[in-house]
Amino acid sequence: MMAGQLVVELRNVSFGYPPAGLKQPVLEDVTLEIGRDDFLGVIGPNGGGKTTLLKLMLGLLEPLRGTVRVFGRRPAEVRHRIGYVPQHARIDPGVPATVLDVVLSGRLGRSSWGAWYGRPHVEAARQALALTGMEAMGGRRLESLSGGQRQRVLIARALASQAELLLLDEPTAGVDPHVEQGLTDLLHRLNQRMPIVLVSHDVSFVSTHLKRVACLNRRLTCHAARDVSWEVLAPLYHEGVRGVRHREECPLSDPGCHEGCPPGLSDERIGP
């Protein structure tokens, strides 16, 4: 991938939490490139380093070895250009905040007056709500919304800073299938505007709906989504898994992925 097309670049990144550090690495020798139109899913077992990877991209953690660059700079320098939806967003239900208030909190890094928001900030928040299909809910209290609606509000908050890169940690966890489909459609629309990195435990969801899959369990390997097979998953999880291999054309030409997809591969059950 050419340098001008890169949004995120990790080179030989290793990281471990103190006090053990690199004696017990969470990530080891990770190299990854993310381009401007990428929609990357990150899968792997618990403790495999998925959330740590996102925090390195955000600049909340620094690698102990290797380099991380976002938009060609250190992540902490461009954090205002990154939208982040954590797995467990904590919003105190006792605070009488409306949906618009929650989305406006995503503008904190852009406001020179702290928590005071002028008209441009309110307009940016309303635009973010419109992008997520929640423009009619601005005056509602957050606790009155369904789980899927709350997730859309949190995505809107991430977009309110005029993000150019979107990172999501388990955005479809615990939602019904029809809600998941709606969120998937929303993310595909947003992917027309910006690259997206999505962490998930749902292998079927990632391999069905996303362009590219990073398999992470301390070390990372990247595949075209249609190449996520039983042979790929078995060493990743070290246990029995089941999945479906889907018929579709490989959309990728990234040298970091496994190319040469065999033509005409029909849907088939994989696993033991």
PDB file of C-alpha atoms in Angstrom:
ATOM      1  CA  MET A   1       0.000   0.000   0.000  1.00  0.00           C
ATOM      2  CA  MET A   2       1.428   3.419  -0.971  1.00  0.00           C
ATOM      3  CA  ALA A   3       2.345   5.785   1.864  1.00  0.00           C
ATOM      4  CA  GLY A   4      -0.186   8.424   0.775  1.00  0.00           C
ATOM      5  CA  GLN A   5      -3.012   5.904   1.092  1.00  0.00           C
ATOM      6  CA  LEU A   6      -2.138   4.869   4.643  1.00  0.00           C
ATOM      7  CA  VAL A   7      -4.200   6.075   7.585  1.00  0.00           C
ATOM      8  CA  VAL A   8      -2.799   3.720  10.243  1.00  0.00           C
ATOM      9  CA  GLU A   9       0.617   2.091  10.178  1.00  0.00           C
ATOM     10  CA  LEU A  10       2.073  -0.211  12.837  1.00  0.00           C
ATOM     11  CA  ARG A  11       5.622  -1.484  12.329  1.00  0.00           C
ATOM     12  CA  ASN A  12       7.029  -4.329  14.442  1.00  0.00           C
ATOM     13  CA  VAL A  13       5.020  -3.219  17.479  1.00  0.00           C
ATOM     14  CA  SER A  14       5.393  -5.050  20.782  1.00  0.00           C
ATOM     15  CA  PHE A  15       3.689  -4.124  24.040  1.00  0.00           C
ATOM     16  CA  GLY A  16       3.286  -5.518  27.531  1.00  0.00           C
ATOM     17  CA  TYR A  17       1.724  -4.088  30.664  1.00  0.00           C
ATOM     18  CA  PRO A  18       3.883  -3.343  33.715  1.00  0.00           C
ATOM     19  CA  PRO A  19       5.552  -4.714  35.666  1.00  0.00           C
ATOM     20  CA  ALA A  20       6.328  -7.623  33.311  1.00  0.00           C
ATOM     21  CA  GLY A  21       6.515  -5.533  30.130  1.00  0.00           C
ATOM     22  CA  LEU A  22       8.022  -7.418  27.206  1.00  0.00           C
ATOM     23  CA  LYS A  23       8.726 -10.448  29.414  1.00  0.00           C
ATOM     24  CA  GLN A  24       4.991 -11.162  29.076  1.00  0.00           C
ATOM     25  CA  PRO A  25       3.998  -9.374  25.855  1.00  0.00           C
ATOM     26  CA  VAL A  26       0.341  -8.753  25.047  1.00  0.00           C
ATOM     27  CA  LEU A  27       1.323  -7.842  21.480  1.00  0.00           C
ATOM     28  CA  GLU A  28       4.442  -9.109  19.758  1.00  0.00           C
ATOM     29  CA  ASP A  29       5.976  -7.900  16.490  1.00  0.00           C
ATOM     30  CA  VAL A  30       2.675  -6.609  15.072  1.00  0.00           C
ATOM     31  CA  THR A  31       2.778  -5.008  11.628  1.00  0.00           C
ATOM     32  CA  LEU A  32      -0.444  -3.644  10.115  1.00  0.00           C
ATOM     33  CA  GLU A  33      -1.467  -1.145   7.442  1.00  0.00           C
ATOM     34  CA  ILE A  34      -4.940   0.412   7.196  1.00  0.00           C
ATOM     35  CA  GLY A  35      -5.913   2.386   4.103  1.00  0.00           C
ATOM     36  CA  ARG A  36      -8.461   5.106   3.482  1.00  0.00           C
ATOM     37  CA  ASP A  37     -11.304   2.811   2.423  1.00  0.00           C
ATOM     38  CA  ASP A  38     -10.553  -0.124   4.729  1.00  0.00           C
ATOM     39  CA  PHE A  39     -13.150  -1.822   6.923  1.00  0.00           C
ATOM     40  CA  LEU A  40     -11.037  -4.066   9.134  1.00  0.00           C
ATOM     41  CA  GLY A  41     -12.369  -6.571  11.638  1.00  0.00           C
ATOM     42  CA  VAL A  42     -10.129  -7.706  14.492  1.00  0.00           C
ATOM     43  CA  ILE A  43     -10.895 -11.113  16.000  1.00  0.00           C
ATOM     44  CA  GLY A  44      -9.184 -13.288  18.568  1.00  0.00           C
ATOM     45  CA  PRO A  45      -9.574 -14.851  22.008  1.00  0.00           C
ATOM     46  CA  ASN A  46      -9.994 -12.960  25.269  1.00  0.00           C
ATOM     47  CA  GLY A  47      -6.647 -11.555  26.335  1.00  0.00           C
ATOM     48  CA  GLY A  48      -5.329 -11.729  22.779  1.00  0.00           C
ATOM     49  CA  GLY A  49      -4.595  -7.985  22.637  1.00  0.00           C
ATOM     50  CA  LYS A  50      -7.558  -6.625  20.646  1.00  0.00           C
ATOM     51  CA  THR A  51      -8.464  -3.713  22.928  1.00  0.00           C
ATOM     52  CA  THR A  52      -4.771  -3.019  23.543  1.00  0.00           C
ATOM     53  CA  LEU A  53      -4.338  -2.667  19.772  1.00  0.00           C
ATOM     54  CA  LEU A  54      -7.089  -0.024  19.656  1.00  0.00           C
ATOM     55  CA  LYS A  55      -5.542   1.876  22.580  1.00  0.00           C
ATOM     56  CA  LEU A  56      -2.204   1.978  20.766  1.00  0.00           C
ATOM     57  CA  MET A  57      -3.941   3.424  17.696  1.00  0.00           C
ATOM     58  CA  LEU A  58      -5.554   6.038  19.952  1.00  0.00           C
ATOM     59  CA  GLY A  59      -2.276   6.974  21.599  1.00  0.00           C
ATOM     60  CA  LEU A  60      -3.590   5.960  25.030  1.00  0.00           C
ATOM     61  CA  LEU A  61      -0.704   3.490  25.205  1.00  0.00           C
ATOM     62  CA  GLU A  62       2.818   3.734  23.790  1.00  0.00           C
ATOM     63  CA  PRO A  63       4.533   0.723  22.207  1.00  0.00           C
ATOM     64  CA  LEU A  64       7.533  -0.672  24.051  1.00  0.00           C
ATOM     65  CA  ARG A  65       9.041  -1.582  20.706  1.00  0.00           C
ATOM     66  CA  GLY A  66       8.234  -0.514  17.147  1.00  0.00           C
ATOM     67  CA  THR A  67       6.248   2.453  15.838  1.00  0.00           C
ATOM     68  CA  VAL A  68       2.596   3.455  15.492  1.00  0.00           C
ATOM     69  CA  ARG A  69       1.563   6.230  13.102  1.00  0.00           C
ATOM     70  CA  VAL A  70      -1.912   7.584  12.383  1.00  0.00           C
ATOM     71  CA  PHE A  71      -2.216  10.067   9.525  1.00  0.00           C
ATOM     72  CA  GLY A  72       1.584   9.944   9.453  1.00  0.00           C
ATOM     73  CA  ARG A  73       1.971  11.225  13.028  1.00  0.00           C
ATOM     74  CA  ARG A  74       2.052   9.915  16.585  1.00  0.00           C
ATOM     75  CA  PRO A  75      -1.524   8.950  17.540  1.00  0.00           C
ATOM     76  CA  ALA A  76      -1.686  11.302  20.535  1.00  0.00           C
ATOM     77  CA  GLU A  77      -1.060  14.247  18.192  1.00  0.00           C
ATOM     78  CA  VAL A  78      -4.077  13.435  15.993  1.00  0.00           C
ATOM     79  CA  ARG A  79      -6.477  11.980  18.560  1.00  0.00           C
ATOM     80  CA  HIS A  80      -9.050  14.655  17.695  1.00  0.00           C
ATOM     81  CA  ARG A  81      -9.270  13.084  14.227  1.00  0.00           C
ATOM     82  CA  ILE A  82     -10.111   9.639  15.640  1.00  0.00           C
ATOM     83  CA  GLY A  83     -13.584   8.558  16.733  1.00  0.00           C
ATOM     84  CA  TYR A  84     -13.692   5.814  19.375  1.00  0.00           C
ATOM     85  CA  VAL A  85     -16.635   3.747  20.640  1.00  0.00           C
ATOM     86  CA  PRO A  86     -15.504   1.704  23.674  1.00  0.00           C
ATOM     87  CA  GLN A  87     -17.073  -1.606  24.610  1.00  0.00           C
ATOM     88  CA  HIS A  88     -18.355  -0.351  27.957  1.00  0.00           C
ATOM     89  CA  ALA A  89     -19.212   3.344  27.678  1.00  0.00           C
ATOM     90  CA  ARG A  90     -20.107   4.668  31.128  1.00  0.00           C
ATOM     91  CA  ILE A  91     -22.755   7.348  31.205  1.00  0.00           C
ATOM     92  CA  ASP A  92     -24.193   8.027  34.662  1.00  0.00           C
ATOM     93  CA  PRO A  93     -27.968   7.394  34.455  1.00  0.00           C
ATOM     94  CA  GLY A  94     -28.444   9.875  37.299  1.00  0.00           C
ATOM     95  CA  VAL A  95     -27.223  12.744  35.115  1.00  0.00           C
ATOM     96  CA  PRO A  96     -30.211  14.305  33.296  1.00  0.00           C
ATOM     97  CA  ALA A  97     -28.474  14.310  29.922  1.00  0.00           C
ATOM     98  CA  THR A  98     -30.313  14.297  26.622  1.00  0.00           C
ATOM     99  CA  VAL A  99     -29.122  12.457  23.541  1.00  0.00           C
ATOM    100  CA  LEU A 100     -27.860  15.766  22.128  1.00  0.00           C
ATOM    101  CA  ASP A 101     -25.911  16.419  25.354  1.00  0.00           C
ATOM    102  CA  VAL A 102     -24.211  13.032  25.066  1.00  0.00           C
ATOM    103  CA  VAL A 103     -23.242  13.627  21.439  1.00  0.00           C
ATOM    104  CA  LEU A 104     -22.004  17.135  22.264  1.00  0.00           C
ATOM    105  CA  SER A 105     -19.574  15.613  24.764  1.00  0.00           C
ATOM    106  CA  GLY A 106     -17.727  14.288  21.722  1.00  0.00           C
ATOM    107  CA  ARG A 107     -16.881  17.915  20.890  1.00  0.00           C
ATOM    108  CA  LEU A 108     -14.880  18.526  24.076  1.00  0.00           C
ATOM    109  CA  GLY A 109     -11.584  18.329  22.214  1.00  0.00           C
ATOM    110  CA  ARG A 110     -12.815  20.930  19.721  1.00  0.00           C
ATOM    111  CA  SER A 111     -14.297  23.435  22.182  1.00  0.00           C
ATOM    112  CA  SER A 112     -12.033  26.211  23.452  1.00  0.00           C
ATOM    113  CA  TRP A 113     -14.543  26.977  26.220  1.00  0.00           C
ATOM    114  CA  GLY A 114     -14.474  23.629  28.005  1.00  0.00           C
ATOM    115  CA  ALA A 115     -17.981  22.190  28.300  1.00  0.00           C
ATOM    116  CA  TRP A 116     -19.651  25.273  26.757  1.00  0.00           C
ATOM    117  CA  TYR A 117     -20.791  24.632  23.215  1.00  0.00           C
ATOM    118  CA  GLY A 118     -21.596  27.346  20.690  1.00  0.00           C
ATOM    119  CA  ARG A 119     -23.729  27.048  17.590  1.00  0.00           C
ATOM    120  CA  PRO A 120     -21.029  25.372  15.407  1.00  0.00           C
ATOM    121  CA  HIS A 121     -20.649  22.607  17.992  1.00  0.00           C
ATOM    122  CA  VAL A 122     -24.395  22.041  18.246  1.00  0.00           C
ATOM    123  CA  GLU A 123     -24.643  21.910  14.459  1.00  0.00           C
ATOM    124  CA  ALA A 124     -21.807  19.356  14.288  1.00  0.00           C
ATOM    125  CA  ALA A 125     -23.579  17.216  16.904  1.00  0.00           C
ATOM    126  CA  ARG A 126     -26.856  17.387  14.976  1.00  0.00           C
ATOM    127  CA  GLN A 127     -25.057  16.371  11.783  1.00  0.00           C
ATOM    128  CA  ALA A 128     -23.551  13.378  13.604  1.00  0.00           C
ATOM    129  CA  LEU A 129     -27.021  12.372  14.812  1.00  0.00           C
ATOM    130  CA  ALA A 130     -28.309  12.655  11.253  1.00  0.00           C
ATOM    131  CA  LEU A 131     -25.509  10.400   9.996  1.00  0.00           C
ATOM    132  CA  THR A 132     -26.580   7.715  12.466  1.00  0.00           C
ATOM    133  CA  GLY A 133     -30.323   8.091  11.834  1.00  0.00           C
ATOM    134  CA  MET A 134     -30.955   9.549  15.300  1.00  0.00           C
ATOM    135  CA  GLU A 135     -31.707  13.182  14.428  1.00  0.00           C
ATOM    136  CA  ALA A 136     -35.268  12.906  15.793  1.00  0.00           C
ATOM    137  CA  MET A 137     -34.013  11.679  19.186  1.00  0.00           C
ATOM    138  CA  GLY A 138     -31.899  14.671  20.216  1.00  0.00           C
ATOM    139  CA  GLY A 139     -34.248  15.725  23.018  1.00  0.00           C
ATOM    140  CA  ARG A 140     -34.760  12.239  24.466  1.00  0.00           C
ATOM    141  CA  ARG A 141     -33.082  10.985  27.633  1.00  0.00           C
ATOM    142  CA  LEU A 142     -30.472   8.336  26.918  1.00  0.00           C
ATOM    143  CA  GLU A 143     -31.957   5.818  29.363  1.00  0.00           C
ATOM    144  CA  SER A 144     -35.237   5.869  27.423  1.00  0.00           C
ATOM    145  CA  LEU A 145     -33.588   4.404  24.314  1.00  0.00           C
ATOM    146  CA  SER A 146     -33.175   0.796  23.250  1.00  0.00           C
ATOM    147  CA  GLY A 147     -29.760  -0.873  23.206  1.00  0.00           C
ATOM    148  CA  GLY A 148     -29.407  -0.432  19.457  1.00  0.00           C
ATOM    149  CA  GLN A 149     -30.413   3.231  19.654  1.00  0.00           C
ATOM    150  CA  ARG A 150     -27.900   3.875  22.434  1.00  0.00           C
ATOM    151  CA  GLN A 151     -25.166   2.334  20.325  1.00  0.00           C
ATOM    152  CA  ARG A 152     -26.075   4.673  17.461  1.00  0.00           C
ATOM    153  CA  VAL A 153     -25.852   7.619  19.872  1.00  0.00           C
ATOM    154  CA  LEU A 154     -22.383   6.521  20.998  1.00  0.00           C
ATOM    155  CA  ILE A 155     -21.299   6.238  17.365  1.00  0.00           C
ATOM    156  CA  ALA A 156     -22.695   9.743  16.780  1.00  0.00           C
ATOM    157  CA  ARG A 157     -20.663  11.000  19.756  1.00  0.00           C
ATOM    158  CA  ALA A 158     -17.535   9.489  18.191  1.00  0.00           C
ATOM    159  CA  LEU A 159     -18.344  11.186  14.876  1.00  0.00           C
ATOM    160  CA  ALA A 160     -19.130  14.578  16.422  1.00  0.00           C
ATOM    161  CA  SER A 161     -15.456  15.524  16.562  1.00  0.00           C
ATOM    162  CA  GLN A 162     -15.458  15.329  12.743  1.00  0.00           C
ATOM    163  CA  ALA A 163     -13.555  12.059  12.959  1.00  0.00           C
ATOM    164  CA  GLU A 164     -11.638  10.774   9.952  1.00  0.00           C
ATOM    165  CA  LEU A 165     -11.029   7.307  11.418  1.00  0.00           C
ATOM    166  CA  LEU A 166     -13.523   5.243  13.435  1.00  0.00           C
ATOM    167  CA  LEU A 167     -12.497   2.611  16.008  1.00  0.00           C
ATOM    168  CA  LEU A 168     -15.162   0.407  17.617  1.00  0.00           C
ATOM    169  CA  ASP A 169     -14.813  -2.189  20.378  1.00  0.00           C
ATOM    170  CA  GLU A 170     -17.579  -4.845  20.218  1.00  0.00           C
ATOM    171  CA  PRO A 171     -20.296  -2.516  18.830  1.00  0.00           C
ATOM    172  CA  THR A 172     -22.754  -5.360  18.115  1.00  0.00           C
ATOM    173  CA  ALA A 173     -22.311  -7.266  21.390  1.00  0.00           C
ATOM    174  CA  GLY A 174     -25.608  -8.155  23.042  1.00  0.00           C
ATOM    175  CA  VAL A 175     -27.933  -6.761  20.367  1.00  0.00           C
ATOM    176  CA  ASP A 176     -30.684  -8.624  18.511  1.00  0.00           C
ATOM    177  CA  PRO A 177     -30.029  -9.828  14.944  1.00  0.00           C
ATOM    178  CA  HIS A 178     -32.252  -7.175  13.340  1.00  0.00           C
ATOM    179  CA  VAL A 179     -30.521  -4.459  15.388  1.00  0.00           C
ATOM    180  CA  GLU A 180     -27.144  -5.891  14.386  1.00  0.00           C
ATOM    181  CA  GLN A 181     -28.137  -5.695  10.725  1.00  0.00           C
ATOM    182  CA  GLY A 182     -29.146  -2.045  11.126  1.00  0.00           C
ATOM    183  CA  LEU A 183     -25.826  -1.211  12.783  1.00  0.00           C
ATOM    184  CA  THR A 184     -23.997  -3.094  10.039  1.00  0.00           C
ATOM    185  CA  ASP A 185     -25.768  -1.090   7.341  1.00  0.00           C
ATOM    186  CA  LEU A 186     -24.907   2.127   9.202  1.00  0.00           C
ATOM    187  CA  LEU A 187     -21.225   1.211   9.456  1.00  0.00           C
ATOM    188  CA  HIS A 188     -21.034   0.367   5.763  1.00  0.00           C
ATOM    189  CA  ARG A 189     -22.449   3.812   4.950  1.00  0.00           C
ATOM    190  CA  LEU A 190     -19.907   5.433   7.266  1.00  0.00           C
ATOM    191  CA  ASN A 191     -17.145   3.404   5.619  1.00  0.00           C
ATOM    192  CA  GLN A 192     -17.817   5.369   2.440  1.00  0.00           C
ATOM    193  CA  ARG A 193     -16.562   8.411   4.389  1.00  0.00           C
ATOM    194  CA  MET A 194     -13.754   6.965   6.518  1.00  0.00           C
ATOM    195  CA  PRO A 195     -11.800   3.807   7.368  1.00  0.00           C
ATOM    196  CA  ILE A 196     -13.206   1.683  10.196  1.00  0.00           C
ATOM    197  CA  VAL A 197     -11.558  -0.753  12.596  1.00  0.00           C
ATOM    198  CA  LEU A 198     -13.980  -3.000  14.481  1.00  0.00           C
ATOM    199  CA  VAL A 199     -13.103  -5.445  17.259  1.00  0.00           C
ATOM    200  CA  SER A 200     -15.495  -8.375  17.623  1.00  0.00           C
ATOM    201  CA  HIS A 201     -15.801 -11.856  19.093  1.00  0.00           C
ATOM    202  CA  ASP A 202     -18.350 -12.740  16.405  1.00  0.00           C
ATOM    203  CA  VAL A 203     -16.294 -14.512  13.751  1.00  0.00           C
ATOM    204  CA  SER A 204     -19.316 -15.102  11.511  1.00  0.00           C
ATOM    205  CA  PHE A 205     -20.265 -11.405  11.594  1.00  0.00           C
ATOM    206  CA  VAL A 206     -16.757 -10.247  10.753  1.00  0.00           C
ATOM    207  CA  SER A 207     -16.145 -12.758   7.965  1.00  0.00           C
ATOM    208  CA  THR A 208     -19.570 -12.078   6.419  1.00  0.00           C
ATOM    209  CA  HIS A 209     -19.804  -8.292   6.552  1.00  0.00           C
ATOM    210  CA  LEU A 210     -16.285  -6.839   6.545  1.00  0.00           C
ATOM    211  CA  LYS A 211     -13.598  -6.475   3.892  1.00  0.00           C
ATOM    212  CA  ARG A 212     -10.571  -7.662   5.805  1.00  0.00           C
ATOM    213  CA  VAL A 213      -9.892  -9.586   8.989  1.00  0.00           C
ATOM    214  CA  ALA A 214      -6.951  -9.315  11.374  1.00  0.00           C
ATOM    215  CA  CYS A 215      -6.536 -12.442  13.491  1.00  0.00           C
ATOM    216  CA  LEU A 216      -4.869 -11.459  16.748  1.00  0.00           C
ATOM    217  CA  ASN A 217      -3.578 -13.575  19.595  1.00  0.00           C
ATOM    218  CA  ARG A 218      -0.450 -11.706  20.653  1.00  0.00           C
ATOM    219  CA  ARG A 219       0.749 -11.950  17.045  1.00  0.00           C
ATOM    220  CA  LEU A 220      -1.296 -10.673  14.113  1.00  0.00           C
ATOM    221  CA  THR A 221      -2.015 -12.094  10.682  1.00  0.00           C
ATOM    222  CA  CYS A 222      -4.245 -10.388   8.138  1.00  0.00           C
ATOM    223  CA  HIS A 223      -6.599 -12.071   5.661  1.00  0.00           C
ATOM    224  CA  ALA A 224      -9.252 -11.220   3.135  1.00  0.00           C
ATOM    225  CA  ALA A 225     -12.554 -11.881   4.918  1.00  0.00           C
ATOM    226  CA  ARG A 226     -13.480 -14.723   2.568  1.00  0.00           C
ATOM    227  CA  ASP A 227     -10.255 -16.520   3.493  1.00  0.00           C
ATOM    228  CA  VAL A 228     -11.175 -16.895   7.181  1.00  0.00           C
ATOM    229  CA  SER A 229     -11.360 -20.689   7.293  1.00  0.00           C
ATOM    230  CA  TRP A 230     -11.229 -23.414   9.886  1.00  0.00           C
ATOM    231  CA  GLU A 231      -7.523 -23.754   9.162  1.00  0.00           C
ATOM    232  CA  VAL A 232      -7.051 -20.069  10.049  1.00  0.00           C
ATOM    233  CA  LEU A 233      -9.202 -20.097  13.191  1.00  0.00           C
ATOM    234  CA  ALA A 234      -7.961 -23.312  14.802  1.00  0.00           C
ATOM    235  CA  PRO A 235      -4.478 -22.050  15.764  1.00  0.00           C
ATOM    236  CA  LEU A 236      -5.920 -18.654  16.717  1.00  0.00           C
ATOM    237  CA  TYR A 237      -8.327 -19.972  19.356  1.00  0.00           C
ATOM    238  CA  HIS A 238      -6.635 -23.293  20.199  1.00  0.00           C
ATOM    239  CA  GLU A 239     -10.090 -24.855  20.505  1.00  0.00           C
ATOM    240  CA  GLY A 240     -13.047 -26.040  18.440  1.00  0.00           C
ATOM    241  CA  VAL A 241     -14.866 -23.339  16.467  1.00  0.00           C
ATOM    242  CA  ARG A 242     -17.432 -23.382  13.712  1.00  0.00           C
ATOM    243  CA  GLY A 243     -18.017 -20.910  10.901  1.00  0.00           C
ATOM    244  CA  VAL A 244     -19.225 -20.443   7.352  1.00  0.00           C
ATOM    245  CA  ARG A 245     -17.050 -19.719   4.338  1.00  0.00           C
ATOM    246  CA  HIS A 246     -18.885 -17.394   1.928  1.00  0.00           C
ATOM    247  CA  ARG A 247     -18.823 -17.114  -1.833  1.00  0.00           C
ATOM    248  CA  GLU A 248     -17.682 -13.637  -2.861  1.00  0.00           C
ATOM    249  CA  GLU A 249     -14.945 -11.969  -4.835  1.00  0.00           C
ATOM    250  CA  CYS A 250     -11.872 -10.912  -2.896  1.00  0.00           C
ATOM    251  CA  PRO A 251     -11.929  -7.069  -2.859  1.00  0.00           C
ATOM    252  CA  LEU A 252      -8.377  -6.609  -1.698  1.00  0.00           C
ATOM    253  CA  SER A 253      -4.957  -6.077  -3.146  1.00  0.00           C
ATOM    254  CA  ASP A 254      -3.187  -5.338   0.137  1.00  0.00           C
ATOM    255  CA  PRO A 255       0.134  -7.213   0.230  1.00  0.00           C
ATOM    256  CA  GLY A 256      -0.422  -7.731   3.958  1.00  0.00           C
ATOM    257  CA  CYS A 257      -3.323 -10.061   3.161  1.00  0.00           C
ATOM    258  CA  HIS A 258      -3.319 -13.569   1.729  1.00  0.00           C
ATOM    259  CA  GLU A 259      -4.132 -13.144  -1.953  1.00  0.00           C
ATOM    260  CA  GLY A 260      -4.941 -15.607  -4.702  1.00  0.00           C
ATOM    261  CA  CYS A 261      -8.505 -16.420  -3.643  1.00  0.00           C
ATOM    262  CA  PRO A 262      -9.711 -19.553  -5.470  1.00  0.00           C
ATOM    263  CA  PRO A 263     -12.586 -18.712  -7.841  1.00  0.00           C
ATOM    264  CA  GLY A 264     -16.083 -20.104  -7.473  1.00  0.00           C
ATOM    265  CA  LEU A 265     -15.830 -21.200  -3.855  1.00  0.00           C
ATOM    266  CA  SER A 266     -19.366 -21.964  -2.686  1.00  0.00           C
ATOM    267  CA  ASP A 267     -20.694 -21.575   0.848  1.00  0.00           C
ATOM    268  CA  GLU A 268     -19.628 -24.470   3.026  1.00  0.00           C
ATOM    269  CA  ARG A 269     -19.570 -25.375   6.690  1.00  0.00           C
ATOM    270  CA  ILE A 270     -16.096 -25.407   8.192  1.00  0.00           C
ATOM    271  CA  GLY A 271     -14.816 -26.803  11.436  1.00  0.00           C
ATOM    272  CA  PRO A 272     -15.061 -30.179  13.147  1.00  0.00           C
TER     273      PRO A 272
END
